[in-house]
Amino acid sequence: MSGTMNSVLEVSDLRKSFGGIAAVDGVSFEVREGEILGIIGPNGSGKSTLFNCVLGQLTPSSGEVRVDGMRTTGMRPCDLNRLGVSRTFQLLQVFPQLSVRDNLILAGQEHQGSMFSRLFGRADAGLGEAADQMIEFFRLSHLAAAAAGALSYGQQKLLDAAMAFMAGPRLVLLDEPAGGVNLTMLANLRERLQAYHAEYNATFVVIEHQMEFVMALCTRVLVLAEGRIIAEGAPADIRKNPIVIEAYLGH
């Protein structure tokens, strides 16, 4: 591993047990700056528990999480937000009665801080301009004034992603972005995420059950099964890995 690449996220020997059952069982990995890391695994492999431990929704039983070298284990989601850590949820977090634009403005207010001003110039420039940039970037301009609840599920997923990126975050964790999205919309979402990555050198972690989406989007993939990492590598290597094939098909 080259020493020049900075680690944005480091997870060391993370464990989380529920009533004596280890959902996450000694997981260690790092995410380097500008990387799109995919974490895949069959249902029940511990992906969501791992994510929630990293993001402060759950407190790990043991182990450590660091963001940019700073210990963040057990830190609340709102404090992580201020460090530039953003996420999407499996269950959509959009406000259905508000317009697409207002959803983005609200997301921006939640993340207001130095990251924001660095990405969009003057901090007092207001959030409208930034919201419009995101709307354009995620190709939602024709829906800007529409109530978010009136959008298709796939369009709401795009909006959800745009909201996560609203503050120019340091690190974005995407929780099952492909879930329930039709193939056309999925290709669209993937293409927008790749474009955002290319433009801003953003660092993403994608947790996903849908292997093909991850294979097409991510630069490196970790495979989780029964709370442990069973494989790690480039998508092409993971696809051929017999241990991975067994984990997915052996269930």
PDB file of C-alpha atoms in Angstrom, residues 8 30 57 59 82 105 125 135 141 168:
ATOM      1  CA  VAL A   8      -9.867   8.863   5.296  1.00  0.00           C
ATOM      2  CA  GLU A  30      -9.200   1.334   5.624  1.00  0.00           C
ATOM      3  CA  GLN A  57     -25.804   4.721  15.188  1.00  0.00           C
ATOM      4  CA  THR A  59     -21.622   1.678  19.746  1.00  0.00           C
ATOM      5  CA  ARG A  82     -19.316  18.120  11.286  1.00  0.00           C
ATOM      6  CA  ILE A 105     -31.500  23.070   1.290  1.00  0.00           C
ATOM      7  CA  ALA A 125     -23.765  32.689  -0.334  1.00  0.00           C
ATOM      8  CA  ILE A 135     -30.124  19.465  -8.786  1.00  0.00           C
ATOM      9  CA  SER A 141     -33.770  20.058 -12.804  1.00  0.00           C
ATOM     10  CA  GLY A 168     -19.205  18.460  -0.208  1.00  0.00           C
TER      11      GLY A 168
END
